[in-house]
PDB file of C-alpha atoms in Angstrom:
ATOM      1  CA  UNK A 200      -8.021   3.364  -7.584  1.00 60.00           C
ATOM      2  CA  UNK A 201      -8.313   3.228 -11.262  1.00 60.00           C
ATOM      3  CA  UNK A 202     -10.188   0.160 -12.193  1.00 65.00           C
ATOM      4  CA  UNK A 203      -7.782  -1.018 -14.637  1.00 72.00           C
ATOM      5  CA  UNK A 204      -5.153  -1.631 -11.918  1.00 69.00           C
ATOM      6  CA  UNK A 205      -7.547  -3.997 -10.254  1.00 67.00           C
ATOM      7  CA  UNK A 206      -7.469  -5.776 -13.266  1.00 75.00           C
ATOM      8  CA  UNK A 207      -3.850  -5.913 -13.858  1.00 76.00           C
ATOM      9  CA  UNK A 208      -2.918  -6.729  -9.838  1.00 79.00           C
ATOM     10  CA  UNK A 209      -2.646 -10.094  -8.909  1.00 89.00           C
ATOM     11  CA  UNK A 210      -0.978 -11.884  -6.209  1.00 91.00           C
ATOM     12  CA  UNK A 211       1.689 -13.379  -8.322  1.00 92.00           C
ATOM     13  CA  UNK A 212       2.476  -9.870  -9.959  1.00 93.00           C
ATOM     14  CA  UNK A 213       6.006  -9.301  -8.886  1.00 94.00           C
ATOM     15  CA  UNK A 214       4.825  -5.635  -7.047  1.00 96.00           C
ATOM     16  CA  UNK A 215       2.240  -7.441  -5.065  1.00 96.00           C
ATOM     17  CA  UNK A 216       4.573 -10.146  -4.157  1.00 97.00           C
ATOM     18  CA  UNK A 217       7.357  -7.869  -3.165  1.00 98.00           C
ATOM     19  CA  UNK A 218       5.631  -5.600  -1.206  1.00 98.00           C
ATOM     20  CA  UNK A 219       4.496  -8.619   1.155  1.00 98.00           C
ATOM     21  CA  UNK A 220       8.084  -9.282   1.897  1.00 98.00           C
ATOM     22  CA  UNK A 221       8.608  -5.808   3.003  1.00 98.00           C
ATOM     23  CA  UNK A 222       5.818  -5.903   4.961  1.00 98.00           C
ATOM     24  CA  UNK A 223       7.063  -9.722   6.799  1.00 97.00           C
ATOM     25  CA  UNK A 224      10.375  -7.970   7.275  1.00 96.00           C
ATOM     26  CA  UNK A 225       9.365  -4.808   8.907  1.00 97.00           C
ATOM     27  CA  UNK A 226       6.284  -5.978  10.783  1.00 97.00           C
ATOM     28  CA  UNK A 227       6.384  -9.968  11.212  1.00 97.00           C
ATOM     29  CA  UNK A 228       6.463  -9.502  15.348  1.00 96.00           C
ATOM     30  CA  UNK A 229       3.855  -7.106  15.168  1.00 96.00           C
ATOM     31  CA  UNK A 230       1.242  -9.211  13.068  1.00 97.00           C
ATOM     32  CA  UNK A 231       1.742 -12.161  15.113  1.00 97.00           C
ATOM     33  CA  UNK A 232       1.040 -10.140  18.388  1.00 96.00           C
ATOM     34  CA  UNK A 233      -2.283  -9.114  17.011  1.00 96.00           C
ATOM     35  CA  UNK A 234      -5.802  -9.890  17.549  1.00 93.00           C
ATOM     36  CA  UNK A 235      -8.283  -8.300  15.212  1.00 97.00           C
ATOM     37  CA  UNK A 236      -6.469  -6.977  12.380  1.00 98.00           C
ATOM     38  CA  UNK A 237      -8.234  -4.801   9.634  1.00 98.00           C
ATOM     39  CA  UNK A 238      -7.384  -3.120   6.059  1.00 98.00           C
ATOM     40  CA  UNK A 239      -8.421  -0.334   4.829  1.00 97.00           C
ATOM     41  CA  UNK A 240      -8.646   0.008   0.889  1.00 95.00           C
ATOM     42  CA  UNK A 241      -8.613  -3.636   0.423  1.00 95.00           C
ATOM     43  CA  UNK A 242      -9.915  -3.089  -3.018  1.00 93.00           C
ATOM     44  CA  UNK A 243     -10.029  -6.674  -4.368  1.00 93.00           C
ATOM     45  CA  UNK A 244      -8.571  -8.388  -1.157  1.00 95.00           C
ATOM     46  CA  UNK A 245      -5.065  -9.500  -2.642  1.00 96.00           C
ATOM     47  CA  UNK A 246      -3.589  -8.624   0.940  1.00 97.00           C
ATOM     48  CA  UNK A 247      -5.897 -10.337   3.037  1.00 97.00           C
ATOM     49  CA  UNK A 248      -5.572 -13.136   0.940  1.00 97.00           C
ATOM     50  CA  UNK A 249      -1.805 -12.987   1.951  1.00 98.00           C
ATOM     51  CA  UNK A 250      -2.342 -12.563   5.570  1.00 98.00           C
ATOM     52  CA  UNK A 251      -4.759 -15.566   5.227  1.00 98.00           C
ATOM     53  CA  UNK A 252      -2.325 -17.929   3.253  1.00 97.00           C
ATOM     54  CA  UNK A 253       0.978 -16.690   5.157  1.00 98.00           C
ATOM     55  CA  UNK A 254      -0.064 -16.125   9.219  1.00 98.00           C
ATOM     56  CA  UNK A 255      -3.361 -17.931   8.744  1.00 97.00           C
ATOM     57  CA  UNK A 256      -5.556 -15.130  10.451  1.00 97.00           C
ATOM     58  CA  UNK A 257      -8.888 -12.883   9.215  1.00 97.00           C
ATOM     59  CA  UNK A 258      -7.904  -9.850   8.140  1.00 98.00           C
ATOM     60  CA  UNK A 259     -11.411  -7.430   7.923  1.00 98.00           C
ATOM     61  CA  UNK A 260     -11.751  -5.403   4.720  1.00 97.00           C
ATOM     62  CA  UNK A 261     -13.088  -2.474   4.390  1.00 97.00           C
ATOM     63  CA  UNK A 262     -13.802  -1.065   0.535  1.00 95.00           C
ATOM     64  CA  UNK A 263     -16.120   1.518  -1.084  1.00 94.00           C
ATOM     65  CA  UNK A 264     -15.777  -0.216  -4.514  1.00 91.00           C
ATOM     66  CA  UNK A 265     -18.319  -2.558  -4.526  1.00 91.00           C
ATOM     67  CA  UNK A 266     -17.173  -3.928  -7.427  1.00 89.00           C
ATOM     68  CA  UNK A 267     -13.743  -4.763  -6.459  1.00 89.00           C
ATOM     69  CA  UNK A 268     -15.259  -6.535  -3.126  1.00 92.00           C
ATOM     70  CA  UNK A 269     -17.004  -8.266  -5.558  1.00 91.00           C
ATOM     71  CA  UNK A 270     -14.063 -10.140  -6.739  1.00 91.00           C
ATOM     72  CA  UNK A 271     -12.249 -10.260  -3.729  1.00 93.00           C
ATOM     73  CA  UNK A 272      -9.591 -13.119  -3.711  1.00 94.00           C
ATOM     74  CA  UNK A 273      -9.880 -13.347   0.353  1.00 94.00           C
ATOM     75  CA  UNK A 274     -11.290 -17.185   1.419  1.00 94.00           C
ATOM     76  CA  UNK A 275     -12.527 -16.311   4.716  1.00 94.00           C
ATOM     77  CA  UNK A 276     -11.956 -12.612   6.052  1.00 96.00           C
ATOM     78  CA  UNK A 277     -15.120 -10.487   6.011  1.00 94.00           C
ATOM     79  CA  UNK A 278     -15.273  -7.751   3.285  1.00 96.00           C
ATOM     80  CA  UNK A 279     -17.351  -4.554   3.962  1.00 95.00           C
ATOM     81  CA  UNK A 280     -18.625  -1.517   1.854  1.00 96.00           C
ATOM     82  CA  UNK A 281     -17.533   0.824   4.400  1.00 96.00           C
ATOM     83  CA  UNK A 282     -16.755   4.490   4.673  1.00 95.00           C
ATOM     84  CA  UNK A 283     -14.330   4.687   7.318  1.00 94.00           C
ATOM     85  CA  UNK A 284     -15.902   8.331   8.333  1.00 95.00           C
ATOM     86  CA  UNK A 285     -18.944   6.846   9.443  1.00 95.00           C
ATOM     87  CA  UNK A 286     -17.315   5.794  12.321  1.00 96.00           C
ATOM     88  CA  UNK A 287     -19.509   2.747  13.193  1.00 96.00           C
ATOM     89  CA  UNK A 288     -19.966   2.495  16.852  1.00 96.00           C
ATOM     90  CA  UNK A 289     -19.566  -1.090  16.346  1.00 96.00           C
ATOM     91  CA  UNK A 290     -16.189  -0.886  15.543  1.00 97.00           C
ATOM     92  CA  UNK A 291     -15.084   1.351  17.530  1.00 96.00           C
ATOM     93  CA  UNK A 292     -11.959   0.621  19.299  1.00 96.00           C
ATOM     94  CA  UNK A 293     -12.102  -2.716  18.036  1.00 97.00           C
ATOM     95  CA  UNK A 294      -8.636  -3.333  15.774  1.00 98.00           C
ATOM     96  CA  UNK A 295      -5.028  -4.128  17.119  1.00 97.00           C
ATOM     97  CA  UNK A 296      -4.066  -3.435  13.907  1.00 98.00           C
ATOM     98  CA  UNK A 297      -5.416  -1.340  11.392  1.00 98.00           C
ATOM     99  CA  UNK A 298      -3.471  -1.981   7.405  1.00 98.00           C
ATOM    100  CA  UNK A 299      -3.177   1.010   5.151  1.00 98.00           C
ATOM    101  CA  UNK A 300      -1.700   0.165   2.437  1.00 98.00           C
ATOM    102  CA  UNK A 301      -1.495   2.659  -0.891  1.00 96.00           C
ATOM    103  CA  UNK A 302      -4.616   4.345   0.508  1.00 96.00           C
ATOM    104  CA  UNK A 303      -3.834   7.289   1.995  1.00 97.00           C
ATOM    105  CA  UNK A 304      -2.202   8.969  -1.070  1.00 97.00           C
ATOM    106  CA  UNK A 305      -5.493   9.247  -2.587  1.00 95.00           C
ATOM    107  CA  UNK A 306      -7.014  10.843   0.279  1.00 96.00           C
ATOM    108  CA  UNK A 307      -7.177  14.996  -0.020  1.00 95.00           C
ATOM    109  CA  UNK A 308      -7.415  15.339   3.666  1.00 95.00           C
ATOM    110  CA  UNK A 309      -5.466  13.244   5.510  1.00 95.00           C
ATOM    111  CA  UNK A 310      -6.183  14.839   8.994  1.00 95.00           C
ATOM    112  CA  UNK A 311      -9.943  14.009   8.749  1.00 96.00           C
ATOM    113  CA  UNK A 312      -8.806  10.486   7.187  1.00 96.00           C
ATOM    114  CA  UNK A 313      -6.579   9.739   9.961  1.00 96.00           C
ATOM    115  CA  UNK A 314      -9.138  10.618  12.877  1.00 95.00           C
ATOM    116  CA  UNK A 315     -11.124   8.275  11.471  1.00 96.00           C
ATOM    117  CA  UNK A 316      -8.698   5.887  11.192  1.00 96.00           C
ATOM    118  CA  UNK A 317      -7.669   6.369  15.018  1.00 95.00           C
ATOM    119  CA  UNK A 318     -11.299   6.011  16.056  1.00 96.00           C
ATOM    120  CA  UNK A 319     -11.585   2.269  15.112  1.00 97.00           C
ATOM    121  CA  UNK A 320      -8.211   1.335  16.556  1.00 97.00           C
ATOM    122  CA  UNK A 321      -7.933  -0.671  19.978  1.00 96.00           C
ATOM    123  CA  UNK A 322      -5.749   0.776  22.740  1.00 95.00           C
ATOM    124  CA  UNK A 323      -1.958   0.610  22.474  1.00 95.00           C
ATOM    125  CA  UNK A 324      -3.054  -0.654  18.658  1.00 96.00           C
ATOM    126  CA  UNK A 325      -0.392   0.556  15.194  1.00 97.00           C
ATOM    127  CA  UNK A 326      -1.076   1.280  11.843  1.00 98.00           C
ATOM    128  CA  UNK A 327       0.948  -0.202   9.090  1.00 98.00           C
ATOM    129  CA  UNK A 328       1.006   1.844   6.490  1.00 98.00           C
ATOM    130  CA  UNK A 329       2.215   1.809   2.454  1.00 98.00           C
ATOM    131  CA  UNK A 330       2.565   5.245   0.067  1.00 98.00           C
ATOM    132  CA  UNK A 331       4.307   5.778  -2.845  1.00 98.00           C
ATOM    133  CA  UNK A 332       7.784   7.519  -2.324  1.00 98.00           C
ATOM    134  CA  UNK A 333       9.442  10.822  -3.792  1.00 98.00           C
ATOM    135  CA  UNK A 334       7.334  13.338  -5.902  1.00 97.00           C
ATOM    136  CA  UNK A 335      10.176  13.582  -8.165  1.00 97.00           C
ATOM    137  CA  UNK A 336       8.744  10.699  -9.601  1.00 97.00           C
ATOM    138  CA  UNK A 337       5.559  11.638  -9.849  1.00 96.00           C
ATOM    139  CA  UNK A 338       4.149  10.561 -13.321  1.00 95.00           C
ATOM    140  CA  UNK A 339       0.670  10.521 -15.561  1.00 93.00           C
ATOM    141  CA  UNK A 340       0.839   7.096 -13.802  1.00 93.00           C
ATOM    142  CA  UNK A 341       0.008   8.456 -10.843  1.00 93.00           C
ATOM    143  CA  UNK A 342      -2.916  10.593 -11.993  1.00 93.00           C
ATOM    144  CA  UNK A 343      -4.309   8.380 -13.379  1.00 92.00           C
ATOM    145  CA  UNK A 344      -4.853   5.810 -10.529  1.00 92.00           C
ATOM    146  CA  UNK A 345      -5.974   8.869  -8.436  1.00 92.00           C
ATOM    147  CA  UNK A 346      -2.740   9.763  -6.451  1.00 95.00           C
ATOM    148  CA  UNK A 347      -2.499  13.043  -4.408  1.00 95.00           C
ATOM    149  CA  UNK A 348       0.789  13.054  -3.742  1.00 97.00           C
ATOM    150  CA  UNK A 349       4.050  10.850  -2.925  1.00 98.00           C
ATOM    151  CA  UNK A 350       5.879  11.314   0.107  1.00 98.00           C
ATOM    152  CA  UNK A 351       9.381  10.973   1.743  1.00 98.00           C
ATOM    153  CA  UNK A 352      10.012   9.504   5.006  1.00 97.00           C
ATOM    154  CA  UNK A 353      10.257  13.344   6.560  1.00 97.00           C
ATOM    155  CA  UNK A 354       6.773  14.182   5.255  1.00 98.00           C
ATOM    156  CA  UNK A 355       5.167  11.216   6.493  1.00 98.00           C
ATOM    157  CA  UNK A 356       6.379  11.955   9.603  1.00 97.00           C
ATOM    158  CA  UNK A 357       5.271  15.692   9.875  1.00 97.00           C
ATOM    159  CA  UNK A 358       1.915  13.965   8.475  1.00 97.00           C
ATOM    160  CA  UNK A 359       1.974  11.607  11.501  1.00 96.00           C
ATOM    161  CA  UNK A 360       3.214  14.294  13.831  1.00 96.00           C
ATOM    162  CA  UNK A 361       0.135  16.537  13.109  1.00 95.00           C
ATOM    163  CA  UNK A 362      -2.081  13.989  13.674  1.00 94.00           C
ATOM    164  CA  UNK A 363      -0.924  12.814  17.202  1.00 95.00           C
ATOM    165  CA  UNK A 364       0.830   9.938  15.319  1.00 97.00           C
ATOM    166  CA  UNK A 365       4.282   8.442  15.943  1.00 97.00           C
ATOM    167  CA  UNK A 366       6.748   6.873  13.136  1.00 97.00           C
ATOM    168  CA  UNK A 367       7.767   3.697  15.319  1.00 97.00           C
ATOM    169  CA  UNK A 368       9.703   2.104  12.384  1.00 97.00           C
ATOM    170  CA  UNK A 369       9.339   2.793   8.380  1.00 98.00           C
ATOM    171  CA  UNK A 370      11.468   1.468   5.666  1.00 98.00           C
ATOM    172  CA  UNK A 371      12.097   2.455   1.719  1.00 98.00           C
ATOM    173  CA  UNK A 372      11.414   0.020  -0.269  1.00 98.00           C
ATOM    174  CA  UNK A 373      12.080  -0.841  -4.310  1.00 97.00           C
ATOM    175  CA  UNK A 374      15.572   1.197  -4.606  1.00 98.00           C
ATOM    176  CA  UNK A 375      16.352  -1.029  -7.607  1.00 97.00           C
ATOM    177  CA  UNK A 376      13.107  -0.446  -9.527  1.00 97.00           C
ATOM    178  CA  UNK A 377      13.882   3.398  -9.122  1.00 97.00           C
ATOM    179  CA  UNK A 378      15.686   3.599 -12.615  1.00 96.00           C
ATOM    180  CA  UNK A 379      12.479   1.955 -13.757  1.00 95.00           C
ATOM    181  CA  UNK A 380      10.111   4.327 -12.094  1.00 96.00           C
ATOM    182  CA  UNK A 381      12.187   7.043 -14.048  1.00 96.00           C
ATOM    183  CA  UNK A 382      12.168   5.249 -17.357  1.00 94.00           C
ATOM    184  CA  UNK A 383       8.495   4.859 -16.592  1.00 93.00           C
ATOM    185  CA  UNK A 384       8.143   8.429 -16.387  1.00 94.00           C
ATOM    186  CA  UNK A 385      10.003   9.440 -19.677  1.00 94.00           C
ATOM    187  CA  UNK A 386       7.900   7.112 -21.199  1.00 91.00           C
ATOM    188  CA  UNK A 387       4.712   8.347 -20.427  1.00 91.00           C
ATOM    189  CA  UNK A 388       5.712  11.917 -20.612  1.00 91.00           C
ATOM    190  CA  UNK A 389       6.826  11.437 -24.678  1.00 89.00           C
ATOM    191  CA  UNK A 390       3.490   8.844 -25.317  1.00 82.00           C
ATOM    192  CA  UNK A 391       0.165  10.691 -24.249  1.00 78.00           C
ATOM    193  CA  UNK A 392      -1.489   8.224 -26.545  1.00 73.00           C
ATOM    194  CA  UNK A 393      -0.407   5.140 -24.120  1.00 74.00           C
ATOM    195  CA  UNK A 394      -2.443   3.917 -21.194  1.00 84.00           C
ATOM    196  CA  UNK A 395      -0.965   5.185 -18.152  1.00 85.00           C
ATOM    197  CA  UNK A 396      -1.649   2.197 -15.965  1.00 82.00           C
ATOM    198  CA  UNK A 397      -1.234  -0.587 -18.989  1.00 83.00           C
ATOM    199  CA  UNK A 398       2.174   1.067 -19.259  1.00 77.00           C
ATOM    200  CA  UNK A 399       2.940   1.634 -15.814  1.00 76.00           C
ATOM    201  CA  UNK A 400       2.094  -1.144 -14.531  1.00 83.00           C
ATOM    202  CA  UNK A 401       1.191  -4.635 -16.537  1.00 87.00           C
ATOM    203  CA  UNK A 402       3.919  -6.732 -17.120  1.00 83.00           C
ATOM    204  CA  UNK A 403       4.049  -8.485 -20.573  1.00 82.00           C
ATOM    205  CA  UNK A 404       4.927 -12.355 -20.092  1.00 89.00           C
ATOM    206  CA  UNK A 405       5.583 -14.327 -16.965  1.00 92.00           C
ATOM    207  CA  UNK A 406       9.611 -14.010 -17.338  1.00 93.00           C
ATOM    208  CA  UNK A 407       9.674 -10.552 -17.039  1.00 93.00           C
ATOM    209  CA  UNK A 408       7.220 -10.758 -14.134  1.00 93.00           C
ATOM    210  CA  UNK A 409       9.651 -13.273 -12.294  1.00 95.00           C
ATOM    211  CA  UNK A 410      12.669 -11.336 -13.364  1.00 96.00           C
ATOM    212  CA  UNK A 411      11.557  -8.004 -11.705  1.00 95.00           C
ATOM    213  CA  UNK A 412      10.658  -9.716  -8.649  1.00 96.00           C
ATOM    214  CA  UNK A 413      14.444 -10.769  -8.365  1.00 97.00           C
ATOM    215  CA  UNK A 414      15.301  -7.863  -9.047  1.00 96.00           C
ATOM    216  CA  UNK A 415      13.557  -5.762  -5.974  1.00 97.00           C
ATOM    217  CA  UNK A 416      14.677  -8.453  -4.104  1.00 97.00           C
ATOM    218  CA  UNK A 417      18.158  -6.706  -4.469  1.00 97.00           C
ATOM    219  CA  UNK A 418      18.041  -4.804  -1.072  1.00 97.00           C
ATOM    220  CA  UNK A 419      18.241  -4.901   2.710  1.00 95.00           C
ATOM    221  CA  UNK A 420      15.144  -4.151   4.571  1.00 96.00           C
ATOM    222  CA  UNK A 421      14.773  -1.835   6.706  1.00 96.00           C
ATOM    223  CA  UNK A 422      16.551   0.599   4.397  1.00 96.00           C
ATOM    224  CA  UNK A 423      16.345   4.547   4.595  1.00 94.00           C
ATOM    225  CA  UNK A 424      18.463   5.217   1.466  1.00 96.00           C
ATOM    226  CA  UNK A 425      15.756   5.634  -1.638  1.00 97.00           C
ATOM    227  CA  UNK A 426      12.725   3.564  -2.700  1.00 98.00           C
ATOM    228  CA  UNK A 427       9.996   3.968  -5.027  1.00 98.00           C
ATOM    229  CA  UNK A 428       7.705   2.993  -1.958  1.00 98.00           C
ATOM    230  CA  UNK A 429       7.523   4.023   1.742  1.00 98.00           C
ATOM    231  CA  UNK A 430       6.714   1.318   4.621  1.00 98.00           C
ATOM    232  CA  UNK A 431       6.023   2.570   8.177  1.00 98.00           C
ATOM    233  CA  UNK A 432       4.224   1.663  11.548  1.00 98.00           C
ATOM    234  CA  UNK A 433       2.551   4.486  12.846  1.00 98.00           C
ATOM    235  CA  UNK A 434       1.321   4.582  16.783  1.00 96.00           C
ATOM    236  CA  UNK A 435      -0.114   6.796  19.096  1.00 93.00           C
ATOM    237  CA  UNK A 436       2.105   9.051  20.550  1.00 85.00           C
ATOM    238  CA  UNK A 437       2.349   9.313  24.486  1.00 74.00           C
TER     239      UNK A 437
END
């Protein structure tokens, strides 16, 4: 991830705050079931800081920018410079629940990723998993904070599929910030000169902030329509 995002993210940035209430609608049960629960990518630990506040649980991080882990806003979940492809013996089988969230478009080979991935999840444990949706609106945004690729809910599955993975449940998410996302690209496309994240992503005073948040608050979840993000929980198939 571009280090500039990590600057602009915080947990009252209406994206942030959003994409928690996605996740609390399509996988409340499913947190509260689990025992150890791990993310992976949790850059600056915004989302373990929500698991802490909201279910009150640890949440283990795992991070390869040092820097970011650094900072981390998480109060009492463990943070670890980790490559997941080390496959640790000691963790081995060890997470209920393994978070992925807007990691895995960064990651050229997903099969390798995901075998990794699998190898530190606990029998009968899911993955909950975030990507960016549609490649239509792919952007310099994107390249610039490192993304692959975007995907639909049909390629996530055939990504799942190959990988002896299951889509148990998935949702769109941000169908009203889709004009934006478009604007966003026109934008960018016309102003090389502009900072692709700064643009893309910063918001410029509080009421806009709060006023966006309202606004992707302006859909039903689960919701298979359109989003500019993609929500699922992945399993093992049997």
């Amino acid at each position: 991830m571009n280090d500039r995002w990590y600057e602009i993210a915080r947990l009252d940035h209406f994206w942030i705050a959003r994409r928690f209430e996605v996740l609390r609608g399509l996988a409340d049960g499913l947190i509260r079931q689990a025992g150890a629960i791990a993310e992976v990518g949790c850059g600056q630990g915004l989302l373990q800081r929500q698991m802490e506040d909201f279910y009150q649980v640890e949440v283990t991080g795992f991070d390869l920018n040092a820097a970011a882990l650094e900072r981390t806003a998480s109060r009492v979940s463990p943070v670890c410079c980790y490559d997941l492809l080390e496959q640790a013996s000691e963790y081995a089988g060890r997470f209920d629940l393994m978070l992925l969230f807007d990691v895995l478009e960064h990651i050229h080979d997903e099969a390798r990723f995901l075998r990794a991935l699998e190898f530190h999840l606990a029998p009968g444990g899911r993955i909950l998993i975030n990507v960016p949706a549609f490649q239509w609106l792919w952007s310099r945004y994107d390249q610039a904070v490192g993304h692959q690729r975007r995907y639909t809910a049909h390629s996530l599955r055939q990504v799942a599929q190959r990988n002896g993975l299951v889509i148990a449940r998935s949702s769109y998410w941000g169908l009203p910030l889709v004009p934006l996302l478009v604007l966003r690209k026109l934008w960018l496309a016309r102003h090389s000169h502009q900072s692709p994240v700064s643009a893309g992503f910063s918001c410029p005073n509080q009421f806009v902030d709060r006023t966006l948040l309202w606004l992707s608050r302006c859909e039903r979840i689960p919701q298979r329509l359109l989003g500019t993000s993609l929500m699922a929980v992945l399993e093992r198939a049997d």
